[in-house]
Amino acid sequence: MSTDTIARHSRLLNGIPSQSDLSAPLPKRILTNPWTWIGIVFTLIYAACLWSQYAMMTADTPVRDGVVPGINHSAIRDSFWYAMPTLIFWIVLFVIADRFRPQRLLVWYLTLGWGASVATFVSLHINTWASEQLSIVVEGTQADPTTGARAAIYIAPFVEEAAKATVLFWIAMLVRYQLVTKLNGVALAGLSAAGFAFTENIIYYSRAIMYSSSQINTGNAEAAVRELVWLRGFWTAFGHPLFTMMTGLGLLVALRTHSKVVRVLAPLIGYLLAALLHMMFNSQATFAQGVMRYVIYFAVALPLVASVAVYVVRQLFTESRKIRARLTDYVRMGWLSPVDPEITSRVRRRAWALMVAATRGWSVLRATLSLQRTLTELAYLRDAEVKGVIDAAGQARATELLYQTRSLRGLAIDDPRGQRLSLPTLRKPKPVDYPPPSYPGPAGLGGNWPAGPGSAPLGSQLYSRVDPKWGPPPG
């Protein structure tokens, strides 16, 4: 077995990506990139799941006394716009949280689309089937009014949390090298849950619109729908993201530890905690009434959400200190500049460097962004080596990153302190018409003459003998 084959196999075992061939044409790189085909295949799967749910929701349901009409297109369209602000809020929040080692856009899209389509498709069918199995039917009619409550409390939490978290395990198997912080788990789990809540809210809002518009006893139909939108889209919008974040945190703890016991138990404990919180939420939403509902909301739910928010903010500072400490190791070895740990670990200075680079041109901005990502990957690679997650194969990757860092320094903004934004000029400067020299130069063409427009470098032929503008050279 050749040395290259052994090195590639070692990289594969550690999840370390191979160095991409940038010399290949762009169309070839796109077609040979596995992420291209993963995105296409999963987009088709997402579209099929959404279409299946749409057909199910809009179809008429026959019952014993007649037919229950399906949801019309107008109700779904209005519900889509009602649910959109909540989705945008969660997307912005989780993308900002995933700032130090952000995932590629396709990974964010896959998690969001999975929660919005596949997770809702699986949950809809399994929850419906479980509700039918738990129901008590006497002479063709349902005799137990608590069937829906039992399914919502004992079945739906486990089914929905498993459906939302499945994409996290798929991504962990594909790109576990890029999942390096607990913030990655929070962001990916939150995006999957936000997509799930988005589709679920559309279904709930559409049903409310159809019911309130067809039943006269609901009173003001528009006010009833708005009350539901405020309840699900604002007051309890934290539900699904909060639950699924427990599974994401457990998964990331397992990926960044050397203990085999923790690798098995951490995701399982996270999933069970997510299902337990979901179960408690559904039970209180079903049975709590009056003042008790407000007591549980303000005394239990909101403090829990505040605790998770404080934990996430503290993780931001923890990751900043970790990056600074790991890059300092390379500074002590003489492989990095002393300013790299301070600049790379500070979010504000990274942002200022990108702003300065943006005013210097696209190439400078791209080099600066690449430098920041390279140094961040180098820091987390060193952290993985310290924790024993990656073996000696990480040394070859570290060498590649150090050479890449050195090649980017000539163009990138590596130290933005003291630099100002150089705004581009709005008007193009007028060309200066230099007059021909009025003094005699040395004999011949090798003298050190003042350079005119379009002239050759100093010490060579500066003016052409046949140029009518400049005339023959003096002397």
mmCIF file with all atom_site columns, C-alpha atoms in Angstrom, residues 26-132:
data_model
loop_
_atom_site.group_PDB
_atom_site.id
_atom_site.type_symbol
_atom_site.label_atom_id
_atom_site.label_alt_id
_atom_site.label_comp_id
_atom_site.label_asym_id
_atom_site.label_entity_id
_atom_site.label_seq_id
_atom_site.pdbx_PDB_ins_code
_atom_site.Cartn_x
_atom_site.Cartn_y
_atom_site.Cartn_z
_atom_site.occupancy
_atom_site.B_iso_or_equiv
_atom_site.pdbx_formal_charge
_atom_site.auth_seq_id
_atom_site.auth_comp_id
_atom_site.auth_asym_id
_atom_site.auth_atom_id
_atom_site.pdbx_PDB_model_num
ATOM 1   C CA . LEU A 1 26  ? -15.196 25.466 -12.085 1.00 0.00 ? 26  LEU A CA 1
ATOM 2   C CA . PRO A 1 27  ? -17.867 23.335 -13.862 1.00 0.00 ? 27  PRO A CA 1
ATOM 3   C CA . LYS A 1 28  ? -15.819 20.213 -13.210 1.00 0.00 ? 28  LYS A CA 1
ATOM 4   C CA . ARG A 1 29  ? -15.353 21.102 -9.540  1.00 0.00 ? 29  ARG A CA 1
ATOM 5   C CA . ILE A 1 30  ? -19.101 21.641 -9.174  1.00 0.00 ? 30  ILE A CA 1
ATOM 6   C CA . LEU A 1 31  ? -20.046 18.387 -10.878 1.00 0.00 ? 31  LEU A CA 1
ATOM 7   C CA . THR A 1 32  ? -17.477 16.317 -8.988  1.00 0.00 ? 32  THR A CA 1
ATOM 8   C CA . ASN A 1 33  ? -18.326 17.847 -5.612  1.00 0.00 ? 33  ASN A CA 1
ATOM 9   C CA . PRO A 1 34  ? -20.485 15.372 -3.631  1.00 0.00 ? 34  PRO A CA 1
ATOM 10  C CA . TRP A 1 35  ? -22.294 18.245 -1.908  1.00 0.00 ? 35  TRP A CA 1
ATOM 11  C CA . THR A 1 36  ? -23.795 19.239 -5.251  1.00 0.00 ? 36  THR A CA 1
ATOM 12  C CA . TRP A 1 37  ? -25.549 15.903 -5.648  1.00 0.00 ? 37  TRP A CA 1
ATOM 13  C CA . ILE A 1 38  ? -26.486 15.735 -1.975  1.00 0.00 ? 38  ILE A CA 1
ATOM 14  C CA . GLY A 1 39  ? -28.223 19.089 -2.328  1.00 0.00 ? 39  GLY A CA 1
ATOM 15  C CA . ILE A 1 40  ? -30.067 18.029 -5.489  1.00 0.00 ? 40  ILE A CA 1
ATOM 16  C CA . VAL A 1 41  ? -31.225 14.677 -4.096  1.00 0.00 ? 41  VAL A CA 1
ATOM 17  C CA . PHE A 1 42  ? -32.420 16.115 -0.794  1.00 0.00 ? 42  PHE A CA 1
ATOM 18  C CA . THR A 1 43  ? -34.172 19.003 -2.533  1.00 0.00 ? 43  THR A CA 1
ATOM 19  C CA . LEU A 1 44  ? -36.220 16.480 -4.502  1.00 0.00 ? 44  LEU A CA 1
ATOM 20  C CA . ILE A 1 45  ? -37.001 14.572 -1.298  1.00 0.00 ? 45  ILE A CA 1
ATOM 21  C CA . TYR A 1 46  ? -38.068 17.775 0.450   1.00 0.00 ? 46  TYR A CA 1
ATOM 22  C CA . ALA A 1 47  ? -40.307 18.761 -2.445  1.00 0.00 ? 47  ALA A CA 1
ATOM 23  C CA . ALA A 1 48  ? -41.964 15.316 -2.470  1.00 0.00 ? 48  ALA A CA 1
ATOM 24  C CA . CYS A 1 49  ? -42.642 15.430 1.272   1.00 0.00 ? 49  CYS A CA 1
ATOM 25  C CA . LEU A 1 50  ? -44.110 18.933 1.108   1.00 0.00 ? 50  LEU A CA 1
ATOM 26  C CA . TRP A 1 51  ? -46.298 18.012 -1.854  1.00 0.00 ? 51  TRP A CA 1
ATOM 27  C CA . SER A 1 52  ? -47.577 14.921 -0.037  1.00 0.00 ? 52  SER A CA 1
ATOM 28  C CA . GLN A 1 53  ? -48.537 17.011 2.996   1.00 0.00 ? 53  GLN A CA 1
ATOM 29  C CA . TYR A 1 54  ? -50.188 19.610 0.784   1.00 0.00 ? 54  TYR A CA 1
ATOM 30  C CA . ALA A 1 55  ? -52.251 16.943 -0.984  1.00 0.00 ? 55  ALA A CA 1
ATOM 31  C CA . MET A 1 56  ? -53.252 15.426 2.362   1.00 0.00 ? 56  MET A CA 1
ATOM 32  C CA . MET A 1 57  ? -54.280 18.764 3.874   1.00 0.00 ? 57  MET A CA 1
ATOM 33  C CA . THR A 1 58  ? -56.297 19.921 0.855   1.00 0.00 ? 58  THR A CA 1
ATOM 34  C CA . ALA A 1 59  ? -58.133 16.607 0.298   1.00 0.00 ? 59  ALA A CA 1
ATOM 35  C CA . ASP A 1 60  ? -61.697 16.173 1.570   1.00 0.00 ? 60  ASP A CA 1
ATOM 36  C CA . THR A 1 61  ? -62.090 13.675 4.427   1.00 0.00 ? 61  THR A CA 1
ATOM 37  C CA . PRO A 1 62  ? -65.209 11.473 4.413   1.00 0.00 ? 62  PRO A CA 1
ATOM 38  C CA . VAL A 1 63  ? -66.858 10.963 7.812   1.00 0.00 ? 63  VAL A CA 1
ATOM 39  C CA . ARG A 1 64  ? -69.946 9.199  9.011   1.00 0.00 ? 64  ARG A CA 1
ATOM 40  C CA . ASP A 1 65  ? -72.249 12.192 8.713   1.00 0.00 ? 65  ASP A CA 1
ATOM 41  C CA . GLY A 1 66  ? -70.779 13.668 5.548   1.00 0.00 ? 66  GLY A CA 1
ATOM 42  C CA . VAL A 1 67  ? -67.508 15.101 4.260   1.00 0.00 ? 67  VAL A CA 1
ATOM 43  C CA . VAL A 1 68  ? -65.054 17.382 6.014   1.00 0.00 ? 68  VAL A CA 1
ATOM 44  C CA . PRO A 1 69  ? -63.680 19.817 3.415   1.00 0.00 ? 69  PRO A CA 1
ATOM 45  C CA . GLY A 1 70  ? -59.930 20.162 3.069   1.00 0.00 ? 70  GLY A CA 1
ATOM 46  C CA . ILE A 1 71  ? -57.892 23.302 3.518   1.00 0.00 ? 71  ILE A CA 1
ATOM 47  C CA . ASN A 1 72  ? -58.030 25.596 0.520   1.00 0.00 ? 72  ASN A CA 1
ATOM 48  C CA . HIS A 1 73  ? -55.079 27.297 -1.146  1.00 0.00 ? 73  HIS A CA 1
ATOM 49  C CA . SER A 1 74  ? -56.017 30.760 0.123   1.00 0.00 ? 74  SER A CA 1
ATOM 50  C CA . ALA A 1 75  ? -55.850 29.651 3.758   1.00 0.00 ? 75  ALA A CA 1
ATOM 51  C CA . ILE A 1 76  ? -52.433 28.041 3.226   1.00 0.00 ? 76  ILE A CA 1
ATOM 52  C CA . ARG A 1 77  ? -51.124 31.163 1.507   1.00 0.00 ? 77  ARG A CA 1
ATOM 53  C CA . ASP A 1 78  ? -52.256 33.429 4.358   1.00 0.00 ? 78  ASP A CA 1
ATOM 54  C CA . SER A 1 79  ? -50.852 31.014 6.939   1.00 0.00 ? 79  SER A CA 1
ATOM 55  C CA . PHE A 1 80  ? -47.518 31.020 5.125   1.00 0.00 ? 80  PHE A CA 1
ATOM 56  C CA . TRP A 1 81  ? -47.126 34.758 5.609   1.00 0.00 ? 81  TRP A CA 1
ATOM 57  C CA . TYR A 1 82  ? -48.337 34.526 9.211   1.00 0.00 ? 82  TYR A CA 1
ATOM 58  C CA . ALA A 1 83  ? -45.625 31.948 10.004  1.00 0.00 ? 83  ALA A CA 1
ATOM 59  C CA . MET A 1 84  ? -42.794 33.603 8.060   1.00 0.00 ? 84  MET A CA 1
ATOM 60  C CA . PRO A 1 85  ? -41.710 36.259 10.659  1.00 0.00 ? 85  PRO A CA 1
ATOM 61  C CA . THR A 1 86  ? -41.084 33.604 13.309  1.00 0.00 ? 86  THR A CA 1
ATOM 62  C CA . LEU A 1 87  ? -38.996 31.557 10.880  1.00 0.00 ? 87  LEU A CA 1
ATOM 63  C CA . ILE A 1 88  ? -36.892 34.565 9.825   1.00 0.00 ? 88  ILE A CA 1
ATOM 64  C CA . PHE A 1 89  ? -36.244 35.476 13.454  1.00 0.00 ? 89  PHE A CA 1
ATOM 65  C CA . TRP A 1 90  ? -34.944 32.013 14.316  1.00 0.00 ? 90  TRP A CA 1
ATOM 66  C CA . ILE A 1 91  ? -32.821 31.768 11.172  1.00 0.00 ? 91  ILE A CA 1
ATOM 67  C CA . VAL A 1 92  ? -31.075 35.074 11.893  1.00 0.00 ? 92  VAL A CA 1
ATOM 68  C CA . LEU A 1 93  ? -30.589 34.199 15.563  1.00 0.00 ? 93  LEU A CA 1
ATOM 69  C CA . PHE A 1 94  ? -29.069 30.754 14.978  1.00 0.00 ? 94  PHE A CA 1
ATOM 70  C CA . VAL A 1 95  ? -26.856 31.901 12.104  1.00 0.00 ? 95  VAL A CA 1
ATOM 71  C CA . ILE A 1 96  ? -25.448 34.650 14.341  1.00 0.00 ? 96  ILE A CA 1
ATOM 72  C CA . ALA A 1 97  ? -24.845 32.104 17.122  1.00 0.00 ? 97  ALA A CA 1
ATOM 73  C CA . ASP A 1 98  ? -22.885 29.908 14.701  1.00 0.00 ? 98  ASP A CA 1
ATOM 74  C CA . ARG A 1 99  ? -20.311 32.642 14.086  1.00 0.00 ? 99  ARG A CA 1
ATOM 75  C CA . PHE A 1 100 ? -16.894 31.204 14.973  1.00 0.00 ? 100 PHE A CA 1
ATOM 76  C CA . ARG A 1 101 ? -16.946 28.073 12.795  1.00 0.00 ? 101 ARG A CA 1
ATOM 77  C CA . PRO A 1 102 ? -20.001 28.616 10.574  1.00 0.00 ? 102 PRO A CA 1
ATOM 78  C CA . GLN A 1 103 ? -21.243 25.775 8.462   1.00 0.00 ? 103 GLN A CA 1
ATOM 79  C CA . ARG A 1 104 ? -21.608 26.054 4.732   1.00 0.00 ? 104 ARG A CA 1
ATOM 80  C CA . LEU A 1 105 ? -24.915 27.404 3.417   1.00 0.00 ? 105 LEU A CA 1
ATOM 81  C CA . LEU A 1 106 ? -25.891 24.004 2.069   1.00 0.00 ? 106 LEU A CA 1
ATOM 82  C CA . VAL A 1 107 ? -25.664 22.432 5.540   1.00 0.00 ? 107 VAL A CA 1
ATOM 83  C CA . TRP A 1 108 ? -27.901 25.142 6.965   1.00 0.00 ? 108 TRP A CA 1
ATOM 84  C CA . TYR A 1 109 ? -30.317 24.582 4.096   1.00 0.00 ? 109 TYR A CA 1
ATOM 85  C CA . LEU A 1 110 ? -30.345 20.808 4.619   1.00 0.00 ? 110 LEU A CA 1
ATOM 86  C CA . THR A 1 111 ? -31.162 21.101 8.328   1.00 0.00 ? 111 THR A CA 1
ATOM 87  C CA . LEU A 1 112 ? -33.839 23.742 7.796   1.00 0.00 ? 112 LEU A CA 1
ATOM 88  C CA . GLY A 1 113 ? -35.422 21.873 4.895   1.00 0.00 ? 113 GLY A CA 1
ATOM 89  C CA . TRP A 1 114 ? -35.349 18.561 6.769   1.00 0.00 ? 114 TRP A CA 1
ATOM 90  C CA . GLY A 1 115 ? -37.280 20.002 9.690   1.00 0.00 ? 115 GLY A CA 1
ATOM 91  C CA . ALA A 1 116 ? -39.777 21.760 7.428   1.00 0.00 ? 116 ALA A CA 1
ATOM 92  C CA . SER A 1 117 ? -40.508 18.786 5.164   1.00 0.00 ? 117 SER A CA 1
ATOM 93  C CA . VAL A 1 118 ? -39.221 15.332 6.154   1.00 0.00 ? 118 VAL A CA 1
ATOM 94  C CA . ALA A 1 119 ? -39.654 15.697 9.920   1.00 0.00 ? 119 ALA A CA 1
ATOM 95  C CA . THR A 1 120 ? -43.188 17.041 9.567   1.00 0.00 ? 120 THR A CA 1
ATOM 96  C CA . PHE A 1 121 ? -44.048 14.355 7.000   1.00 0.00 ? 121 PHE A CA 1
ATOM 97  C CA . VAL A 1 122 ? -42.862 11.526 9.266   1.00 0.00 ? 122 VAL A CA 1
ATOM 98  C CA . SER A 1 123 ? -44.457 13.025 12.379  1.00 0.00 ? 123 SER A CA 1
ATOM 99  C CA . LEU A 1 124 ? -47.773 13.595 10.652  1.00 0.00 ? 124 LEU A CA 1
ATOM 100 C CA . HIS A 1 125 ? -48.111 9.986  9.547   1.00 0.00 ? 125 HIS A CA 1
ATOM 101 C CA . ILE A 1 126 ? -46.780 8.362  12.728  1.00 0.00 ? 126 ILE A CA 1
ATOM 102 C CA . ASN A 1 127 ? -48.791 10.591 15.060  1.00 0.00 ? 127 ASN A CA 1
ATOM 103 C CA . THR A 1 128 ? -51.957 9.957  13.062  1.00 0.00 ? 128 THR A CA 1
ATOM 104 C CA . TRP A 1 129 ? -51.381 6.200  13.132  1.00 0.00 ? 129 TRP A CA 1
ATOM 105 C CA . ALA A 1 130 ? -50.592 6.224  16.876  1.00 0.00 ? 130 ALA A CA 1
ATOM 106 C CA . SER A 1 131 ? -53.675 8.285  17.630  1.00 0.00 ? 131 SER A CA 1
ATOM 107 C CA . GLU A 1 132 ? -55.816 5.743  15.798  1.00 0.00 ? 132 GLU A CA 1
#
